[in-house]
Coordinates of C-alpha atoms in Angstrom, one line a residue:
Chain G
M8 CA 36.0 -1.4 5.9
S9 CA 33.8 -3.1 8.4
A10 CA 30.6 -2.4 10.3
A11 CA 32.8 -0.5 12.8
W12 CA 32.5 2.6 10.6
L13 CA 28.8 2.8 11.2
H14 CA 28.8 1.4 14.6
P15 CA 29.3 2.1 17.5
A16 CA 29.8 5.8 16.8
A17 CA 26.1 6.0 16.0
D18 CA 25.0 4.3 19.1
W19 CA 24.0 7.0 21.6
S20 CA 22.3 9.4 19.1
A21 CA 20.4 6.5 17.6
V22 CA 19.4 5.2 21.0
V23 CA 18.3 8.7 22.2
S24 CA 16.2 9.4 19.0
F25 CA 14.8 5.9 19.2
L26 CA 13.8 6.3 22.9
L27 CA 12.3 9.7 22.2
F28 CA 10.1 8.2 19.5
V29 CA 9.1 5.3 21.6
G30 CA 8.3 7.5 24.6
L31 CA 6.2 9.9 22.5
T32 CA 4.3 7.1 20.8
L33 CA 3.6 5.3 24.1
A34 CA 2.3 8.5 25.6
I35 CA -0.1 8.8 22.6
T36 CA -1.1 5.2 23.0
G37 CA -1.9 5.9 26.7
W38 CA -4.0 8.9 25.6
A39 CA -5.8 6.9 22.9
A40 CA -6.4 4.0 25.2
L41 CA -8.4 6.3 27.5
R42 CA -10.7 7.2 24.7
T43 CA -10.9 3.7 23.0
R44 CA -14.1 2.1 24.4
S45 CA -16.3 1.4 21.5
A46 CA -15.7 -0.8 18.5
E47 CA -15.8 2.3 16.2
E48 CA -13.1 3.9 18.3
F49 CA -11.0 0.8 18.2
Y50 CA -11.3 -0.1 14.5
V51 CA -11.5 3.4 12.9
A52 CA -10.7 6.0 15.5
G53 CA -14.3 7.1 15.7
A54 CA -14.2 7.9 11.9
G55 CA -13.0 11.4 13.0
V56 CA -9.7 11.6 11.2
T57 CA -9.5 14.5 8.7
G58 CA -8.6 14.0 5.0
F59 CA -5.2 15.6 5.5
Q60 CA -4.3 13.6 8.6
N61 CA -5.5 10.4 6.8
G62 CA -3.4 11.3 3.8
L63 CA -0.3 11.6 6.0
A64 CA -1.2 8.4 7.8
I65 CA -1.7 6.5 4.5
A66 CA 1.7 7.8 3.4
G67 CA 3.1 6.6 6.8
D68 CA 1.4 3.2 6.3
Y69 CA 2.7 2.9 2.7
M70 CA 6.3 4.2 2.8
S71 CA 7.7 1.1 4.4
A72 CA 11.3 0.4 5.3
A73 CA 11.3 -1.8 2.2
S74 CA 10.7 1.3 0.1
F75 CA 12.9 3.8 1.9
L76 CA 15.9 1.5 2.4
G77 CA 15.1 -0.8 -0.5
I78 CA 14.6 1.7 -3.3
S79 CA 17.6 3.8 -2.4
A80 CA 19.6 0.6 -2.3
L81 CA 18.2 -0.6 -5.7
V82 CA 19.2 2.8 -7.2
Y83 CA 22.5 2.7 -5.5
G84 CA 23.2 -0.7 -6.9
G85 CA 21.6 -0.4 -10.4
G86 CA 20.6 3.2 -11.0
F87 CA 17.6 3.4 -13.3
D88 CA 16.1 0.0 -12.4
G89 CA 15.1 1.4 -9.0
L90 CA 12.8 3.8 -10.8
I91 CA 10.7 0.9 -12.1
Y92 CA 9.8 0.0 -8.5
S93 CA 9.2 3.6 -7.4
V94 CA 6.9 4.2 -10.3
G95 CA 5.1 0.9 -9.8
W96 CA 4.5 1.6 -6.1
L97 CA 3.0 5.0 -6.9
V98 CA 0.7 4.2 -9.8
G99 CA -1.5 2.0 -7.6
W100 CA -2.7 5.2 -5.9
P101 CA -4.6 6.9 -8.8
I102 CA -6.3 3.5 -9.3
V103 CA -7.3 3.5 -5.6
L104 CA -8.7 7.0 -6.0
F105 CA -10.6 6.6 -9.3
L106 CA -12.2 3.2 -8.6
I107 CA -12.1 2.3 -4.9
A108 CA -11.8 5.0 -2.2
E109 CA -15.1 6.8 -2.3
R110 CA -17.2 3.7 -2.9
L111 CA -15.4 1.9 -0.2
R112 CA -16.1 4.7 2.3
N113 CA -19.8 4.8 1.3
L114 CA -20.4 1.1 1.6
G115 CA -18.3 -0.1 4.6
R116 CA -17.7 0.5 8.3
Y117 CA -14.6 -1.3 9.5
T118 CA -13.2 -3.8 7.0
F119 CA -13.3 -4.1 3.2
A120 CA -15.2 -7.4 3.8
D121 CA -18.1 -5.1 4.9
V122 CA -18.2 -3.8 1.3
V123 CA -17.8 -7.2 -0.5
S124 CA -20.5 -8.8 1.7
Y125 CA -22.9 -5.8 1.3
R126 CA -25.3 -7.7 -0.9
L127 CA -23.8 -11.2 -0.7
N128 CA -24.0 -14.0 1.8
Q129 CA -22.1 -12.8 4.9
G130 CA -20.7 -16.1 6.1
P131 CA -18.7 -17.5 3.1
V132 CA -17.8 -14.0 1.7
R133 CA -16.4 -12.8 5.0
S134 CA -14.6 -16.1 5.6
F135 CA -12.9 -15.7 2.2
A136 CA -12.0 -12.0 2.7
A137 CA -10.6 -12.7 6.2
A138 CA -8.5 -15.6 4.9
S139 CA -7.0 -13.8 2.0
S140 CA -6.5 -10.6 4.1
L141 CA -4.6 -12.7 6.6
V142 CA -2.4 -14.2 4.0
V143 CA -1.5 -10.8 2.6
V144 CA -0.9 -9.4 6.2
I145 CA 1.4 -12.4 7.0
F146 CA 3.6 -12.0 4.0
Y147 CA 3.8 -8.2 4.5
L148 CA 4.5 -8.6 8.3
A149 CA 7.2 -11.2 7.6
G150 CA 9.0 -8.7 5.4
Q151 CA 8.8 -5.9 7.9
M152 CA 9.9 -8.0 10.8
V153 CA 12.9 -9.3 9.0
G154 CA 13.8 -5.7 8.1
A155 CA 13.4 -4.6 11.7
G156 CA 15.6 -7.4 13.0
Q157 CA 18.4 -6.7 10.5
L158 CA 18.3 -2.9 11.1
M159 CA 18.4 -3.2 14.9
R160 CA 21.2 -5.7 14.8
L161 CA 23.3 -3.4 12.6
L162 CA 22.5 -0.2 14.4
F163 CA 22.5 -1.2 18.1
G164 CA 24.4 -4.4 17.9
L165 CA 21.2 -6.0 19.2
D166 CA 20.7 -9.7 18.9
Y167 CA 18.4 -10.4 15.9
G168 CA 15.8 -12.4 17.9
L169 CA 15.7 -9.8 20.6
A170 CA 15.2 -7.0 18.1
V171 CA 12.3 -8.9 16.4
A172 CA 10.7 -9.6 19.8
L173 CA 11.0 -5.9 20.8
V174 CA 9.2 -4.8 17.6
G175 CA 6.5 -7.4 18.3
L176 CA 6.0 -6.2 21.8
L177 CA 5.9 -2.5 21.0
M178 CA 3.4 -3.1 18.2
M179 CA 1.2 -5.2 20.5
V180 CA 1.1 -2.4 23.0
Y181 CA 0.2 0.3 20.4
V182 CA -2.5 -1.6 18.7
A183 CA -4.1 -3.6 21.6
F184 CA -4.4 -0.6 23.8
G185 CA -4.6 2.4 21.5
G186 CA -6.4 0.8 18.6
M187 CA -6.7 2.8 15.4
R188 CA -6.3 6.2 17.1
A189 CA -2.8 5.3 18.4
T190 CA -1.9 3.5 15.1
T191 CA -3.0 6.6 13.1
W192 CA -0.8 9.0 15.1
V193 CA 2.2 6.6 15.1
Q194 CA 1.8 6.7 11.3
I195 CA 1.4 10.4 11.1
I196 CA 4.5 11.1 13.2
K197 CA 6.5 8.6 11.3
A198 CA 5.5 10.1 8.0
C199 CA 6.6 13.6 9.0
L200 CA 9.9 12.3 10.4
L201 CA 10.6 10.2 7.3
L202 CA 9.7 13.0 4.9
A203 CA 11.8 15.5 6.9
G204 CA 14.8 13.1 7.1
A205 CA 14.7 12.1 3.4
S206 CA 14.3 15.8 2.4
F207 CA 17.3 16.7 4.4
I208 CA 19.5 13.9 2.9
A209 CA 18.4 14.8 -0.6
L210 CA 19.0 18.5 -0.1
A211 CA 22.4 17.8 1.4
V212 CA 23.3 15.6 -1.6
L213 CA 22.2 18.2 -4.1
A214 CA 23.7 21.3 -2.4
P215 CA 27.3 20.7 -3.5
F216 CA 26.0 20.5 -7.1
G217 CA 24.2 23.8 -6.8
F218 CA 20.9 21.8 -6.8
D219 CA 21.5 20.8 -10.4
V220 CA 20.2 17.2 -10.7
G221 CA 22.0 16.8 -14.1
A222 CA 25.3 17.5 -12.5
L223 CA 24.6 14.9 -9.8
F224 CA 23.8 12.3 -12.4
A225 CA 26.9 13.2 -14.4
Q226 CA 29.0 12.7 -11.3
A227 CA 27.2 9.4 -10.5
V228 CA 27.9 8.1 -14.0
A229 CA 31.6 8.9 -13.5
A230 CA 31.6 7.2 -10.0
H231 CA 29.7 4.0 -10.7
G232 CA 31.3 0.9 -12.1
R233 CA 28.7 0.6 -14.8
H234 CA 29.0 4.2 -15.9
Q235 CA 26.4 5.5 -18.4
A236 CA 24.5 2.2 -18.1
I237 CA 23.1 3.2 -14.7
L238 CA 20.9 5.8 -16.5
A239 CA 19.1 3.2 -18.6
P240 CA 17.1 0.0 -18.0
G241 CA 19.6 -2.8 -17.1
L242 CA 19.7 -5.9 -15.1
L243 CA 16.0 -6.3 -14.3
I244 CA 15.1 -6.2 -18.0
H245 CA 16.7 -9.5 -18.7
H246 CA 13.4 -11.0 -17.4
P247 CA 10.7 -8.9 -19.0
L248 CA 7.9 -11.2 -17.8
D249 CA 9.1 -10.9 -14.2
V250 CA 9.0 -7.1 -14.5
L251 CA 5.5 -7.1 -16.1
S252 CA 4.2 -9.5 -13.5
L253 CA 5.6 -7.4 -10.7
A254 CA 4.2 -4.3 -12.3
L255 CA 0.7 -5.8 -12.3
A256 CA 1.1 -6.8 -8.7
L257 CA 2.3 -3.3 -7.6
M258 CA -0.3 -1.4 -9.6
F259 CA -3.4 -3.4 -8.5
G260 CA -2.1 -4.9 -5.3
T261 CA -2.3 -1.5 -3.5
A262 CA -6.1 -1.5 -4.0
G263 CA -6.3 -4.9 -2.3
L264 CA -4.1 -4.3 0.8
P265 CA -6.4 -4.7 3.8
H266 CA -4.4 -2.3 6.0
I267 CA -4.6 0.4 3.3
L268 CA -8.3 -0.1 2.6
M269 CA -9.1 0.1 6.3
R270 CA -7.6 3.6 6.5
F271 CA -10.6 4.9 4.3
F272 CA -13.0 4.0 7.1
T273 CA -11.2 6.4 9.5
V274 CA -12.6 9.5 7.8
A275 CA -16.0 11.0 8.0
D276 CA -17.2 10.6 4.4
A277 CA -16.4 9.9 0.8
R278 CA -15.2 13.5 0.2
A279 CA -12.6 13.2 3.0
A280 CA -11.6 9.7 1.6
R281 CA -10.9 11.2 -1.8
K282 CA -8.9 14.1 -0.3
S283 CA -6.8 11.7 1.7
V284 CA -5.8 9.8 -1.4
F285 CA -4.7 13.1 -3.1
Y286 CA -2.6 14.1 -0.2
A287 CA -1.2 10.6 0.2
T288 CA -0.3 10.4 -3.6
G289 CA 1.5 13.7 -3.4
F290 CA 3.5 12.8 -0.3
I291 CA 4.4 9.3 -1.6
G292 CA 5.3 10.6 -5.1
Y293 CA 7.5 13.3 -3.5
F294 CA 9.1 10.7 -1.3
Y295 CA 9.9 8.3 -4.2
L296 CA 11.5 11.1 -6.1
L297 CA 13.7 11.7 -3.0
T298 CA 14.7 8.1 -2.7
F299 CA 15.9 8.3 -6.3
I300 CA 18.1 11.3 -5.5
I301 CA 19.3 9.6 -2.3
G302 CA 20.3 6.5 -4.3
F303 CA 22.3 8.6 -6.8
G304 CA 23.8 10.5 -4.0
A305 CA 24.9 7.3 -2.4
I306 CA 26.6 6.3 -5.7
V307 CA 28.5 9.6 -5.7
L308 CA 29.4 9.8 -2.0
L309 CA 29.8 6.2 -1.1
G310 CA 30.6 4.4 -4.3
G311 CA 33.6 6.3 -5.7
S312 CA 37.1 5.5 -4.7
S313 CA 37.1 8.5 -2.4
G314 CA 34.1 7.2 -0.6
P315 CA 34.4 5.9 3.0
V316 CA 33.6 2.4 2.1
G317 CA 35.9 2.1 -0.9
G318 CA 33.9 0.0 -3.3
E319 CA 30.3 -0.1 -4.3
T320 CA 29.5 -3.5 -2.8
A321 CA 31.5 -3.1 0.4
L322 CA 28.7 -1.8 2.6
A323 CA 28.5 -3.7 5.9
G324 CA 25.0 -4.8 6.5
G325 CA 24.4 -5.0 2.8
F326 CA 23.1 -2.7 0.1
N327 CA 19.9 -2.1 2.1
M328 CA 21.9 0.1 4.4
A329 CA 23.1 2.6 1.7
A330 CA 20.6 5.3 2.8
L331 CA 21.9 5.1 6.4
Y332 CA 25.6 5.3 5.4
L333 CA 24.7 8.3 3.3
A334 CA 22.9 10.0 6.2
Q335 CA 26.1 9.7 8.2
V336 CA 28.2 11.1 5.4
V337 CA 26.0 14.2 4.9
G338 CA 24.8 14.8 8.5
G339 CA 27.3 13.2 10.9
D340 CA 26.6 10.7 13.7
L341 CA 23.8 12.7 15.2
F342 CA 21.8 12.7 12.0
L343 CA 22.6 9.1 11.4
G344 CA 21.1 8.4 14.8
F345 CA 18.0 10.3 13.8
V346 CA 17.6 8.6 10.5
A347 CA 18.2 5.2 12.1
A348 CA 15.4 5.9 14.6
V349 CA 13.2 7.0 11.7
A350 CA 13.8 3.8 9.8
F351 CA 12.9 1.9 12.8
A352 CA 9.8 4.0 13.5
T353 CA 8.8 3.4 9.9
I354 CA 8.8 -0.4 10.4
L355 CA 6.8 0.0 13.7
A356 CA 4.1 2.1 12.1
V357 CA 3.7 -0.2 9.1
V358 CA 3.6 -3.3 11.4
A359 CA 1.0 -1.6 13.6
G360 CA -1.3 -0.9 10.7
L361 CA -0.9 -4.4 9.4
T362 CA -1.7 -6.0 12.7
L363 CA -4.8 -3.9 13.2
A364 CA -6.0 -4.9 9.8
G365 CA -5.3 -8.6 10.5
A366 CA -6.9 -8.4 13.9
S367 CA -10.1 -6.8 12.5
A368 CA -10.4 -9.5 9.9
I369 CA -10.3 -12.0 12.7
S370 CA -12.6 -10.2 15.2
H371 CA -15.0 -8.3 13.0
D372 CA -15.3 -10.7 10.1
L373 CA -14.6 -14.1 11.5
Y374 CA -15.7 -13.8 15.1
A375 CA -18.5 -11.2 15.2
N376 CA -20.1 -11.8 11.8
V377 CA -19.3 -15.5 10.9
L378 CA -19.1 -17.4 14.2
A379 CA -21.4 -15.2 16.3
R380 CA -23.6 -14.3 13.2
G381 CA -23.7 -10.7 14.4
R382 CA -25.1 -11.6 17.8
T383 CA -22.3 -10.3 20.0
S384 CA -21.7 -7.3 22.2
E385 CA -19.4 -4.5 21.2
Q386 CA -17.3 -5.2 24.3
A387 CA -16.8 -8.8 23.3
E388 CA -15.8 -7.8 19.8
V389 CA -13.2 -5.3 20.9
R390 CA -11.9 -7.9 23.4
A391 CA -11.6 -10.4 20.6
A392 CA -9.7 -7.9 18.5
Q393 CA -7.3 -7.2 21.3
L394 CA -6.7 -11.0 21.7
A395 CA -6.2 -11.3 18.0
V396 CA -3.6 -8.5 18.2
L397 CA -1.7 -10.4 20.8
G398 CA -1.9 -13.6 18.7
L399 CA -0.7 -11.8 15.6
G400 CA 2.1 -10.2 17.5
V401 CA 3.4 -13.6 18.6
L402 CA 3.0 -14.8 15.0
A403 CA 4.9 -11.8 13.6
V404 CA 7.8 -12.5 15.9
L405 CA 7.9 -16.2 14.8
L406 CA 7.7 -15.1 11.1
G407 CA 10.6 -12.7 11.6
L408 CA 12.6 -15.6 12.9
L409 CA 11.5 -18.1 10.3
F410 CA 12.1 -15.8 7.2
R411 CA 15.3 -14.3 8.6
H412 CA 17.2 -15.0 5.4
Q413 CA 14.5 -14.0 2.9
N414 CA 14.8 -10.9 0.8
I415 CA 12.6 -8.2 2.2
A416 CA 11.5 -6.6 -1.1
Y417 CA 10.5 -10.1 -2.4
L418 CA 8.2 -10.8 0.6
V419 CA 6.5 -7.5 0.2
G420 CA 6.2 -8.0 -3.6
L421 CA 4.5 -11.3 -2.9
A422 CA 2.0 -9.6 -0.5
F423 CA 1.1 -7.3 -3.3
A424 CA 0.8 -10.2 -5.8
V425 CA -1.6 -12.0 -3.5
A426 CA -3.6 -8.9 -2.8
A427 CA -3.9 -8.2 -6.6
S428 CA -5.0 -11.8 -7.2
S429 CA -7.6 -12.2 -4.5
N430 CA -8.8 -9.1 -2.6
F431 CA -8.6 -6.7 -5.6
P432 CA -10.7 -8.6 -8.2
V433 CA -13.4 -9.5 -5.6
L434 CA -13.6 -6.0 -4.3
V435 CA -13.7 -4.2 -7.7
L436 CA -16.3 -6.6 -9.1
S437 CA -18.5 -6.3 -6.0
M438 CA -18.6 -2.6 -6.6
F439 CA -19.0 -2.4 -10.4
W440 CA -20.5 -5.7 -11.6
R441 CA -24.2 -6.4 -11.0
G442 CA -23.6 -10.1 -12.0
L443 CA -21.3 -10.9 -9.1
T444 CA -22.8 -13.7 -6.8
T445 CA -21.6 -15.2 -3.6
R446 CA -20.5 -18.3 -5.3
G447 CA -18.5 -16.4 -7.9
A448 CA -16.8 -14.2 -5.3
V449 CA -15.9 -17.0 -3.0
V450 CA -14.9 -19.7 -5.5
G451 CA -13.2 -17.3 -7.8
G452 CA -11.5 -15.4 -5.0
F453 CA -10.1 -18.6 -3.5
I454 CA -8.9 -19.8 -6.9
G455 CA -7.0 -16.5 -7.3
L456 CA -5.5 -16.8 -3.8
A457 CA -4.6 -20.5 -4.3
A458 CA -3.1 -19.7 -7.7
A459 CA -1.0 -16.9 -6.4
L460 CA 0.4 -19.1 -3.6
A461 CA 0.9 -22.2 -5.7
L462 CA 2.7 -20.3 -8.5
T463 CA 5.0 -18.7 -5.9
V464 CA 6.0 -22.1 -4.6
L465 CA 6.4 -23.5 -8.2
G466 CA 8.4 -20.4 -9.2
P467 CA 12.2 -20.1 -9.3
E468 CA 12.5 -18.3 -6.0
V469 CA 11.0 -21.1 -3.9
W470 CA 11.1 -24.2 -6.1
R471 CA 14.7 -23.8 -7.2
D472 CA 16.4 -21.6 -4.6
V473 CA 14.6 -22.8 -1.4
L474 CA 13.6 -26.3 -2.2
G475 CA 16.7 -27.0 -4.3
H476 CA 15.0 -28.5 -7.4
A477 CA 16.8 -28.1 -10.8
A478 CA 14.3 -26.0 -12.8
A479 CA 11.1 -24.3 -11.7
P480 CA 7.9 -25.4 -13.5
F481 CA 6.7 -21.7 -13.4
P482 CA 9.2 -19.3 -15.0
C483 CA 8.2 -16.1 -13.2
R484 CA 9.3 -14.9 -9.8
Y485 CA 5.9 -13.2 -9.3
P486 CA 2.6 -14.9 -9.9
A487 CA 0.3 -12.0 -10.7
I488 CA 0.6 -12.1 -14.4
V489 CA -1.3 -15.5 -14.4
S490 CA -3.1 -15.5 -11.0
M491 CA -4.8 -12.1 -11.4
P492 CA -6.4 -12.7 -14.8
L493 CA -7.3 -16.2 -13.6
A494 CA -9.1 -14.7 -10.6
F495 CA -11.2 -12.4 -12.7
L496 CA -12.0 -15.1 -15.1
S497 CA -13.0 -17.6 -12.3
I498 CA -15.1 -15.0 -10.5
W499 CA -16.9 -14.2 -13.8
F500 CA -17.4 -17.8 -14.7
F501 CA -18.7 -19.1 -11.3
S502 CA -21.0 -16.0 -11.1
V503 CA -22.6 -16.4 -14.5
I504 CA -23.3 -20.1 -14.1
D505 CA -24.9 -19.5 -10.7
R506 CA -28.7 -19.7 -11.4
S507 CA -29.8 -20.1 -7.8
A508 CA -32.6 -18.0 -6.3
R509 CA -30.1 -16.5 -4.0
A510 CA -27.9 -15.4 -6.9
M511 CA -30.9 -13.7 -8.5
A512 CA -31.6 -11.8 -5.3
E513 CA -28.0 -10.7 -5.1
R514 CA -28.1 -9.3 -8.6
E515 CA -31.4 -7.5 -7.8
A516 CA -29.7 -5.9 -4.7
F517 CA -27.1 -4.3 -6.8
T518 CA -29.3 -1.3 -7.6
A519 CA -29.7 -0.4 -4.0
Q520 CA -26.0 -0.9 -3.3
Q521 CA -25.1 1.3 -6.2
I522 CA -27.3 4.1 -5.0
R523 CA -25.6 4.1 -1.7
S524 CA -22.1 3.6 -3.2
E525 CA -22.6 6.6 -5.6
T526 CA -24.4 9.0 -3.4
G527 CA -23.3 8.1 0.1
L528 CA -26.9 7.9 1.1
G529 CA -27.2 6.0 4.4
A530 CA -23.4 5.8 4.9
Chain Z
M21 CA -24.6 12.7 5.1
E22 CA -27.3 13.2 7.8
I23 CA -30.4 12.5 5.7
P24 CA -32.9 10.0 6.9
V25 CA -33.4 7.2 4.4
T26 CA -37.1 6.8 3.9
D27 CA -38.4 3.6 2.3
D28 CA -38.8 4.9 -1.2
L29 CA -36.1 7.5 -1.3
P30 CA -33.7 5.1 -3.1
Q31 CA -36.4 4.4 -5.8
R32 CA -37.0 8.1 -6.3
I33 CA -33.2 8.7 -6.6
S34 CA -32.8 5.9 -9.2
R35 CA -35.6 7.4 -11.3
N36 CA -34.2 10.9 -11.2
P37 CA -32.3 11.6 -14.5
K38 CA -29.6 13.4 -12.4
Y39 CA -28.7 10.0 -10.9
A40 CA -27.9 8.5 -14.3
E41 CA -26.0 11.6 -15.2
L42 CA -23.9 11.5 -12.0
V43 CA -23.2 7.8 -12.3
G44 CA -22.3 8.0 -16.0
M45 CA -20.2 11.1 -15.7
R46 CA -18.2 9.7 -12.8
A47 CA -17.7 6.4 -14.4
R48 CA -16.5 7.9 -17.7
L49 CA -14.0 10.1 -15.8
A50 CA -12.8 7.4 -13.4
W51 CA -12.3 4.7 -16.0
G52 CA -10.9 7.2 -18.5
L53 CA -8.3 8.5 -16.0
A54 CA -7.5 4.9 -14.9
A55 CA -6.8 4.0 -18.5
L56 CA -4.5 7.0 -18.9
V57 CA -2.5 6.0 -15.8
L58 CA -2.4 2.4 -17.0
A59 CA -1.3 3.4 -20.5
A60 CA 1.5 5.6 -19.1
Y61 CA 2.8 3.0 -16.7
F62 CA 2.6 0.0 -18.9
G63 CA 4.0 2.0 -21.8
F64 CA 7.0 2.8 -19.6
I65 CA 7.4 -0.8 -18.5
L66 CA 7.1 -2.2 -22.0
L67 CA 9.6 0.3 -23.4
A68 CA 12.0 -0.6 -20.5
A69 CA 11.6 -4.2 -21.3
W70 CA 11.7 -4.2 -25.1
A71 CA 13.3 -1.0 -26.1
P72 CA 15.9 -0.2 -23.5
A73 CA 18.2 1.4 -26.1
L74 CA 15.6 4.1 -26.7
L75 CA 15.3 4.9 -23.0
A76 CA 19.1 5.1 -22.7
R77 CA 19.3 8.0 -25.2
P78 CA 20.0 11.4 -23.7
V79 CA 17.1 13.9 -23.9
L80 CA 19.4 16.6 -25.2
P81 CA 22.3 15.6 -27.4
G82 CA 25.4 15.3 -25.2
G83 CA 23.4 15.7 -22.0
T84 CA 23.3 13.3 -19.0
L85 CA 19.6 13.0 -18.5
T86 CA 18.2 10.1 -20.4
V87 CA 14.8 9.6 -22.0
G88 CA 14.1 6.8 -19.5
L89 CA 14.7 9.0 -16.5
G90 CA 12.5 11.7 -17.9
L91 CA 9.7 9.2 -18.6
G92 CA 9.9 7.6 -15.2
V93 CA 9.7 10.8 -13.3
G94 CA 7.0 11.9 -15.9
V95 CA 4.8 8.9 -15.0
I96 CA 5.0 9.8 -11.3
L97 CA 4.1 13.5 -11.9
W98 CA 1.4 12.4 -14.4
S99 CA -0.2 10.2 -11.7
V100 CA -0.2 12.9 -9.1
A101 CA -1.6 15.4 -11.6
L102 CA -4.4 13.1 -12.6
T103 CA -5.4 12.4 -9.0
G104 CA -5.5 16.2 -8.5
L105 CA -7.7 16.5 -11.6
Y106 CA -10.2 13.9 -10.3
V107 CA -10.4 15.4 -6.8
R108 CA -11.0 18.9 -8.3
R109 CA -13.7 17.6 -10.6
A110 CA -15.4 15.6 -7.8
N111 CA -15.3 18.6 -5.5
T112 CA -16.7 21.0 -8.0
V113 CA -19.1 18.9 -10.1
F114 CA -20.0 15.5 -8.5
D115 CA -20.6 16.8 -5.0
P116 CA -23.0 19.6 -5.9
L117 CA -24.8 17.3 -8.3
T118 CA -25.1 14.6 -5.6
H119 CA -26.5 17.2 -3.2
A120 CA -29.0 18.5 -5.7
L121 CA -30.1 14.9 -6.6
I122 CA -30.8 14.0 -2.9
E123 CA -32.6 17.3 -2.2
E124 CA -34.8 16.9 -5.3
S125 CA -35.7 13.3 -4.5
R126 CA -36.7 13.8 -0.9

């Protein structure tokens, strides 16, 4: 069976849903643009987002196409193994709530570098934070752009390059004109659409089984080529170190993703920040449970001999499209069109959040606070942010073209690994450890960042598969298992050996920082 | 919080015993809950990596649902429940204590 089964029957409904979404979001962008004058409006929507709205927006930012299409596809292909990813992506959230969210809101205004540089030397610390944020944003963006290009090509028969350029253009319009307000609403709308679409698929899958999950699993075991094995750990487990390293990256990387951290500055206070994590965790957890049902539904409805595609590996467009095929089976062409548009909206929303975070690292940290040393007008800073958005948009399109053949989930996994090895250690130590100094944060942070990048290149995925060497010097696909502890160790070491007068003053300043961080006084 | 920060307010807050109580209580809860989530998740991963046969066992003899599925879904629900617990405790205990601390120290 070829791609003709999915396409072009889906064409018009997908195009109509897609145009509706784009029309609505552009209207919101226009509305937001009229209100976006100040830097506070541009970066954090005037800090007027409610906890519930922010919870939805965080969920919208986090439930990327990689997780919707990717996890259902992993479950479809391997059953249980997909659960390891779902769980890993979720457990980062409690950590964000317990250790990061409230303190972040109390100490910062626009970027997480505000928090890290609170009592440290602005120039070097912000330069480090901006550099490592940009690396994370670039990996993450690349993954999303590749997903967008592949999805558009499959659904609309659109040329890959054209699809990537279209995503880049739309995202530039949202972010450059509408700033955080437009980005937030794009994410909220997308989260609602995605949750509704995924709920419908899951319900439609469960209905014939009388909503008995056990019966669904029993049927899936019968339909899948690996039978009972799909309900137990399987393929991934041949490389336990890989799984452990990925687990570390997923768990701690979430607390180091600049676009996620930035969302906590859009609410009024620490109380709203904490509420937003609770809502977000609930939505995201619910969503991951749904992707699991969707994956098993795909095994039953697509994988068996009676399924429309015949065999379990015969999906045109690859495994990643399993959720879309399933949407068509349970809801017809109209529903497929809706889900396709939702999948696309998902990518747009995530890409917009990433771009805004990357742009603020450039304009707020590098331009306004490092280059201009705080002596710049608000207008100039917003203008710089808008220019940075345009630059990042062009870069995102180029990345989409460059990484065309890379695995989406791998790129996103790398973004998490880098975030867990650079941003996260520096951020958490700046909040909790009196002894942290500028030298420790900057040298140690850069060591973590460099180690994460170098070990990725030396690992099997790049060294062996891309560069064509025989064996990789570093055995793991993901670097976090070494680079994250190394970052903590380096930050500690270069802080404790720092005996400069500046370092003494920085340790002194911890008390005042802690009072503000714990009580919100002055925030 | 719309409270003007006078020069010595931070000093008076840091000397107030309620401040140490707040910081200590929140730190114990936050790190304790973080440890519980970590233990659940890494327990799950380590079992999946080194005891896959255990996870492949059905929960009920002859049933389809395996121990692994139950644990995986359990870790997700556990995480959501613990975030709920933290938020509840922060709303009912930490916020009033913070408020009282600032009022007293003014």
